[in-house]
Every structure is written in structure tokens, then in C-alpha cells.
Short mmCIF file of C-alpha atoms in Angstrom, two decimals:
data_model
loop_
_atom_site.label_atom_id
_atom_site.label_comp_id
_atom_site.label_asym_id
_atom_site.label_seq_id
_atom_site.Cartn_x
_atom_site.Cartn_y
_atom_site.Cartn_z
CA MET A 26 -6.23 38.65 24.03
CA THR A 27 -4.23 35.60 22.86
CA LYS A 28 -5.72 32.82 20.74
CA PRO A 29 -6.69 29.43 22.10
CA SER A 30 -4.00 26.75 22.24
CA SER A 31 -3.09 25.39 18.77
CA SER A 32 -2.92 21.92 20.25
CA ARG A 33 -6.12 20.61 18.72
CA LEU A 34 -7.29 17.21 17.67
CA LEU A 35 -10.24 16.80 15.28
CA VAL A 36 -12.09 13.60 16.15
CA PRO A 37 -13.85 12.00 13.18
CA SER A 38 -17.43 10.82 13.36
CA ARG A 39 -18.17 7.46 14.86
CA ARG A 40 -21.86 7.67 13.93
CA ALA A 41 -21.84 6.24 10.39
CA ALA A 42 -25.14 4.46 10.87
CA PHE A 43 -26.83 7.54 12.22
CA VAL A 44 -25.54 9.75 9.38
CA LEU A 45 -26.93 7.24 6.90
CA LEU A 46 -30.31 7.48 8.59
CA ALA A 47 -30.18 11.27 8.46
CA ALA A 48 -29.22 11.18 4.86
CA ALA A 49 -32.20 8.99 4.09
CA LEU A 50 -34.44 11.77 5.39
CA THR A 51 -32.96 14.44 3.10
CA LEU A 52 -33.89 15.50 -0.37
CA PRO A 53 -32.20 13.66 -3.28
CA ALA A 54 -28.53 14.51 -3.57
CA ALA A 55 -29.04 15.76 -7.14
CA PHE A 56 -31.41 18.47 -5.90
CA SER A 57 -29.82 21.91 -5.45
CA ALA A 58 -30.97 25.48 -5.90
CA LYS A 59 -29.49 28.91 -5.67
CA ALA A 60 -30.67 31.02 -2.77
CA GLY A 61 -33.26 33.25 -4.33
CA SER A 62 -35.61 36.08 -3.65
CA LEU A 63 -38.90 35.46 -1.88
CA ASP A 64 -40.72 35.47 -5.25
CA GLU A 65 -38.45 32.69 -6.52
CA ILE A 66 -38.88 30.76 -3.26
CA LYS A 67 -42.69 30.94 -3.69
CA LYS A 68 -42.35 29.21 -7.06
CA ARG A 69 -39.90 26.44 -6.13
CA GLY A 70 -40.27 26.12 -2.38
CA LEU A 71 -38.03 26.99 0.63
CA ILE A 72 -34.93 24.82 1.04
CA VAL A 73 -34.39 24.34 4.80
CA ALA A 74 -31.31 22.84 6.35
CA THR A 75 -31.49 21.37 9.88
CA GLU A 76 -28.93 19.63 12.04
CA ASP A 77 -29.01 15.86 12.52
CA ASP A 78 -28.19 15.63 16.24
CA PHE A 79 -28.21 18.77 18.34
CA ARG A 80 -30.60 18.24 21.22
CA PRO A 81 -32.93 19.78 22.20
CA PHE A 82 -33.04 22.03 19.05
CA GLU A 83 -33.03 19.32 16.42
CA PHE A 84 -32.54 15.56 16.40
CA VAL A 85 -33.99 12.40 14.90
CA LYS A 86 -36.10 10.04 17.05
CA ASP A 87 -37.68 6.84 15.83
CA GLY A 88 -36.85 7.88 12.27
CA LYS A 89 -38.54 11.25 12.46
CA PRO A 90 -37.09 14.75 13.03
CA THR A 91 -38.04 16.34 16.36
CA GLY A 92 -36.97 19.07 18.78
CA PHE A 93 -37.66 22.73 19.17
CA ASP A 94 -36.71 23.84 15.61
CA ASN A 95 -38.45 20.91 13.94
CA GLU A 96 -41.67 21.67 15.72
CA LEU A 97 -41.39 25.25 14.47
CA ILE A 98 -40.83 23.94 10.96
CA GLU A 99 -44.22 22.11 11.19
CA ASP A 100 -45.79 25.44 12.15
CA LEU A 101 -43.92 27.15 9.29
CA ARG A 102 -45.45 24.68 6.83
CA LYS A 103 -48.87 25.97 7.83
CA TYR A 104 -47.80 29.62 7.82
CA ALA A 105 -45.85 29.73 4.57
CA PRO A 106 -47.65 30.05 1.19
CA PHE A 107 -45.10 27.79 -0.38
CA GLU A 108 -43.58 24.33 0.08
CA ILE A 109 -41.00 23.70 2.79
CA LYS A 110 -38.28 21.27 1.62
CA GLN A 111 -36.09 20.03 4.51
CA GLN A 112 -32.63 18.53 4.42
CA ILE A 113 -31.14 16.98 7.58
CA LEU A 114 -27.35 16.88 7.74
CA PRO A 115 -24.34 17.23 10.04
CA TRP A 116 -23.58 20.70 11.42
CA THR A 117 -20.29 21.20 9.58
CA GLY A 118 -21.99 21.55 6.17
CA ILE A 119 -24.94 23.72 7.09
CA LEU A 120 -23.76 27.32 7.24
CA ALA A 121 -21.41 26.98 4.25
CA GLY A 122 -24.37 25.55 2.28
CA VAL A 123 -26.54 28.55 3.19
CA SER A 124 -23.87 31.15 2.36
CA THR A 125 -23.26 29.62 -1.07
CA GLY A 126 -27.00 29.26 -1.89
CA LYS A 127 -27.33 25.48 -1.63
CA TYR A 128 -29.94 26.02 1.10
CA ASP A 129 -32.13 29.05 1.66
CA VAL A 130 -32.14 29.00 5.45
CA ALA A 131 -30.45 27.13 8.32
CA ILE A 132 -33.24 26.54 10.78
CA THR A 133 -30.93 25.57 13.64
CA ALA A 134 -29.34 27.20 16.68
CA ALA A 135 -26.61 29.10 14.76
CA ILE A 136 -24.94 31.46 17.24
CA ILE A 137 -24.72 35.00 15.94
CA THR A 138 -21.07 36.07 15.63
CA LYS A 139 -19.18 38.95 13.88
CA GLU A 140 -17.40 36.49 11.61
CA ARG A 141 -20.61 34.77 10.55
CA LYS A 142 -22.28 38.11 9.84
CA LYS A 143 -19.76 38.72 7.04
CA SER A 144 -21.48 36.08 4.90
CA LEU A 145 -24.82 35.54 6.62
CA ASP A 146 -27.83 37.42 7.92
CA PHE A 147 -29.78 36.25 10.94
CA THR A 148 -33.37 36.30 12.16
CA SER A 149 -34.42 37.37 15.62
CA PRO A 150 -32.73 35.25 18.33
CA ILE A 151 -34.65 32.10 19.31
CA ALA A 152 -33.09 31.41 22.71
CA ASP A 153 -30.23 32.25 25.16
CA ALA A 154 -26.95 30.64 24.21
CA THR A 155 -24.54 31.71 26.93
CA HIS A 156 -21.70 29.22 27.05
CA TYR A 157 -21.10 26.96 30.06
CA TYR A 158 -18.86 24.05 30.79
CA VAL A 159 -20.09 20.56 31.71
CA LYS A 160 -18.03 18.07 33.61
CA ARG A 161 -18.31 14.50 34.90
CA LYS A 162 -20.43 14.51 38.04
CA ASP A 163 -17.87 12.48 39.99
CA ASP A 164 -14.88 14.64 39.01
CA LYS A 165 -14.00 16.43 42.26
CA SER A 166 -11.04 18.21 40.74
CA ILE A 167 -13.32 20.75 38.98
CA SER A 168 -15.57 22.99 41.03
CA ALA A 169 -14.90 26.46 39.53
CA ILE A 170 -13.45 28.15 36.45
CA LYS A 171 -9.93 28.28 37.86
CA ASP A 172 -9.97 24.44 38.11
CA LEU A 173 -10.15 24.16 34.33
CA SER A 174 -6.55 25.39 33.93
CA GLY A 175 -4.44 23.05 31.84
CA LYS A 176 -7.28 20.51 31.46
CA THR A 177 -8.50 19.17 28.11
CA VAL A 178 -11.65 20.70 26.69
CA GLY A 179 -13.98 19.22 24.05
CA VAL A 180 -15.91 21.46 21.62
CA GLN A 181 -17.57 21.05 18.25
CA ALA A 182 -15.51 21.86 15.22
CA GLY A 183 -16.60 24.93 13.27
CA SER A 184 -18.83 26.12 16.10
CA ALA A 185 -19.09 29.63 17.60
CA LEU A 186 -18.17 28.11 20.94
CA LEU A 187 -14.75 27.22 19.54
CA GLY A 188 -14.30 30.77 18.36
CA ARG A 189 -15.11 32.20 21.78
CA LEU A 190 -12.69 30.08 23.79
CA PRO A 191 -10.41 33.13 24.11
CA GLU A 192 -12.94 34.46 26.63
CA LEU A 193 -12.39 31.38 28.76
CA GLN A 194 -8.66 31.70 28.19
CA ALA A 195 -8.79 35.26 29.54
CA MET A 196 -10.75 34.18 32.61
CA LEU A 197 -8.16 31.51 33.31
CA GLU A 198 -5.22 33.85 32.82
CA LYS A 199 -6.70 36.26 35.42
CA GLU A 200 -6.46 33.36 37.86
CA GLY A 201 -2.89 32.60 36.82
CA GLY A 202 -3.95 29.60 34.74
CA LYS A 203 -4.06 28.72 31.08
CA LEU A 204 -6.26 27.01 28.52
CA GLY A 205 -5.33 23.38 28.03
CA LYS A 206 -5.56 21.16 24.92
CA VAL A 207 -8.61 21.75 22.72
CA VAL A 208 -10.19 18.67 21.11
CA GLU A 209 -12.64 19.35 18.26
CA TYR A 210 -15.48 17.00 17.50
CA THR A 211 -17.72 16.47 14.53
CA SER A 212 -20.75 16.40 16.91
CA TYR A 213 -21.51 17.00 20.57
CA PRO A 214 -22.72 13.49 21.33
CA GLU A 215 -19.19 12.34 20.50
CA ALA A 216 -17.71 14.97 22.83
CA TYR A 217 -20.08 13.93 25.66
CA GLN A 218 -19.13 10.27 25.13
CA ASP A 219 -15.45 11.07 25.50
CA LEU A 220 -16.17 13.21 28.53
CA ALA A 221 -18.00 10.32 30.21
CA LEU A 222 -15.03 8.03 29.38
CA GLY A 223 -12.50 10.51 30.77
CA ARG A 224 -10.85 11.32 27.42
CA VAL A 225 -11.55 15.02 27.92
CA ASP A 226 -11.97 16.82 31.22
CA TYR A 227 -14.87 19.13 30.29
CA VAL A 228 -16.97 20.18 27.30
CA VAL A 229 -18.10 23.69 26.43
CA ASN A 230 -21.61 24.15 24.96
CA THR A 231 -24.64 26.45 25.34
CA ILE A 232 -26.54 26.35 28.64
CA ILE A 233 -29.65 24.95 26.95
CA ASN A 234 -27.80 22.01 25.42
CA ILE A 235 -25.97 21.29 28.61
CA LYS A 236 -29.16 21.42 30.72
CA ALA A 237 -30.74 18.96 28.31
CA LEU A 238 -27.73 16.63 28.65
CA VAL A 239 -27.69 16.79 32.46
CA THR A 240 -31.50 16.23 32.64
CA GLU A 241 -31.10 13.10 30.48
CA LYS A 242 -28.05 11.78 32.38
CA PRO A 243 -28.03 13.37 35.90
CA ASN A 244 -25.84 10.67 37.32
CA VAL A 245 -23.08 11.15 34.73
CA PHE A 246 -22.76 14.87 34.08
CA ALA A 247 -22.93 18.19 36.02
CA VAL A 248 -23.43 21.76 34.89
CA GLY A 249 -20.53 24.11 35.54
CA GLU A 250 -20.25 27.93 35.27
CA PRO A 251 -20.53 30.37 32.36
CA VAL A 252 -17.47 30.71 30.19
CA SER A 253 -18.62 33.50 27.87
CA GLY A 254 -20.61 36.70 27.73
CA LYS A 255 -24.11 36.93 26.36
CA SER A 256 -24.72 34.93 23.24
CA TYR A 257 -27.80 34.15 21.16
CA PRO A 258 -28.69 31.66 18.46
CA ALA A 259 -30.84 32.42 15.46
CA TRP A 260 -31.71 31.09 11.98
CA ALA A 261 -29.31 31.99 9.22
CA VAL A 262 -29.86 33.03 5.55
CA ALA A 263 -27.45 34.19 2.84
CA LYS A 264 -26.05 37.76 3.23
CA GLY A 265 -28.41 40.31 1.70
CA ASN A 266 -31.48 38.09 1.56
CA THR A 267 -33.50 40.73 3.38
CA GLU A 268 -36.92 39.64 2.13
CA LEU A 269 -36.47 36.11 3.50
CA VAL A 270 -35.27 37.44 6.87
CA GLU A 271 -38.27 39.68 7.12
CA PHE A 272 -40.59 36.83 6.23
CA LEU A 273 -39.04 34.52 8.84
CA ASN A 274 -39.09 37.28 11.47
CA GLY A 275 -42.75 37.76 10.77
CA PHE A 276 -43.34 34.07 11.40
CA ILE A 277 -41.31 34.16 14.63
CA ALA A 278 -43.20 37.27 15.79
CA LYS A 279 -46.54 35.55 15.18
CA GLU A 280 -45.41 32.53 17.10
CA LYS A 281 -44.45 34.75 20.00
CA GLU A 282 -47.71 36.67 19.84
CA THR A 283 -49.78 33.47 20.06
CA GLY A 284 -47.77 32.08 22.92
CA ARG A 285 -46.58 29.16 20.80
CA PHE A 286 -42.96 30.22 20.96
CA ALA A 287 -42.90 30.31 24.77
CA GLU A 288 -44.78 26.99 24.86
CA LEU A 289 -42.15 25.29 22.74
CA GLN A 290 -39.26 26.88 24.64
CA LYS A 291 -40.66 25.57 27.94
CA LYS A 292 -41.24 22.15 26.42
CA TRP A 293 -37.71 21.77 24.98
CA PHE A 294 -35.58 24.07 27.16
CA GLY A 295 -37.40 23.89 30.50
CA GLU A 296 -37.86 27.65 30.50
CA SER A 297 -39.01 30.45 28.18
CA PHE A 298 -37.02 33.58 27.27
CA ALA A 299 -39.45 36.53 27.31
CA ASP A 300 -36.69 39.17 27.06
CA LEU A 301 -34.92 38.03 23.92
CA PRO A 302 -33.73 40.95 21.74
CA VAL A 303 -35.42 41.41 18.36
CA THR A 304 -31.97 42.02 16.83
CA PHE A 305 -28.50 41.40 18.20
CA GLU A 306 -25.06 42.85 17.37
CA PRO A 307 -22.34 40.49 18.65
CA GLU A 308 -19.12 41.67 20.28
CA PHE A 309 -17.20 38.62 19.04
#
């Protein structure tokens, strides 16, 4: 399988004010800690990194963090016998921070991939993350996968969705088409803005995120078709931190047992996922 087109443009952030707001909600910049054992975490607290704007999993509203993962963090504060210290930051710095020990866990929708598993371990999946495309509702030129041939796609930089574009490329090649220019964005809100303005033709994201977008702006956007095989997001910790993974999986299992997990899934995703695997080995 060939790689995606090398014609890529990384679009810088246009949300300076929002990033400043998110930064104000984080721990002091001087604070840092090495990822440690569960015993060490019990003494100093758990350092949690969450994303600043990834609806409906995590985002900031009226100056407060909210969304599926942030509600789970509030439950985790009651469950854990230690302090939870949260940092809110842009996606591009989260997984690297976890793998190097700056943060203990990324409580965000980090898609499980083969490449990421080289430096990270993952909890049980928290949702379905099959990739779909979203288009402008009034764009009559796109009605199926084959219509994406040669068109410009927007995707988040450093995301698993970017890494799995070869799947879409293979689909297009079967139809005699090809993947067009790939534009990488710092955040998905920027990609959606450019889609609405016609600067890109479609955006690839997980079905949950796209459904949330279309529900919020049904007159602007429309859900397309799947452009990947099965995919799942989970929380990420540094490679080899087995004790922490087991602790977090215990928390997730309890949330599922009480019905709280399904309740939050329905609230934020519009549906619950009763058949999520406990573990997942990615093909890509």
C-alpha cells in the first residue's frame, strides 16, 4: 500500500485566546514529575493530561472543563485514593508528554495504533472510533467514497487518523481514483472552519466527533461514509506502567458495572457501546 500524498500543509493555530484560557486552567508551568509507580503516584498525586478542544470527549465551556472524559475525571477523583492533578493542553503535546513521563496518563480519546503501542500502553477502549468523512451539506459533488478522488482533505496533525489515510487511499485506488492534497491542522475546529469556508473539500475524523459536529451544525455539515476499519480510543500511559493501567481499568470496569459509563456515553455520544473489547490489538 502506498503512503498518503506528500503534498501537505500544516495550518497553525488561530485560537490564541482559547489556548491562553486553557493554559490558565493548567498546573503551574514549573510543575513536572516523572511517570512513577502507583505507590509514587499515591504520594504525589496523579498527573492527568486532557485535550483543550476535542468535542464531545473534552472541551472547555464557560471557563470549565467538560465533556465525556472530564466527567469521568470527576468520578475518578472520588474513586482514587490520591489527588488528581489535571493539565489541559493542545493535542499535539499530550502523548509525547505521557511517553516521556511529564504526565502520568492522557485521559483523552487516543486511538490505539501499532506505532503508539511502541511507547505507550492503553486502557480498555472507551468508545468506537471508526473513521468517517464529513463534508459540506450543500456540496453535491460528494455522495460516496469514489467522489473524494483528488479532493483536498483536512485532518489533525499527529493524529491516528492521519496515519490511517492509506486505507482511504486504497479504497480510492480500487475505484480508479487517488488521494488528493492532505492539509494538517493543529485542531479539528480549525479544520471544520476551513471546510465550511470551502478551503478543504472534506475532513476525516471519528464517527463520534463527526456526529457531534453535525448535531451542532446540521445545516452546514453532513456525515459521509467510513474510511477505515475498526478503531478504538483509550487512555494512554507510559510503556510498562502496568500498575497504573490496571488501576485505571479497574475504575473503568466499575463505571461500566454501575451503568455510569453507558450513561455518559449516551449523554455525550448519543449512543452507548455495550460490546467494546476489554483489550484491543490494532492492525495499523
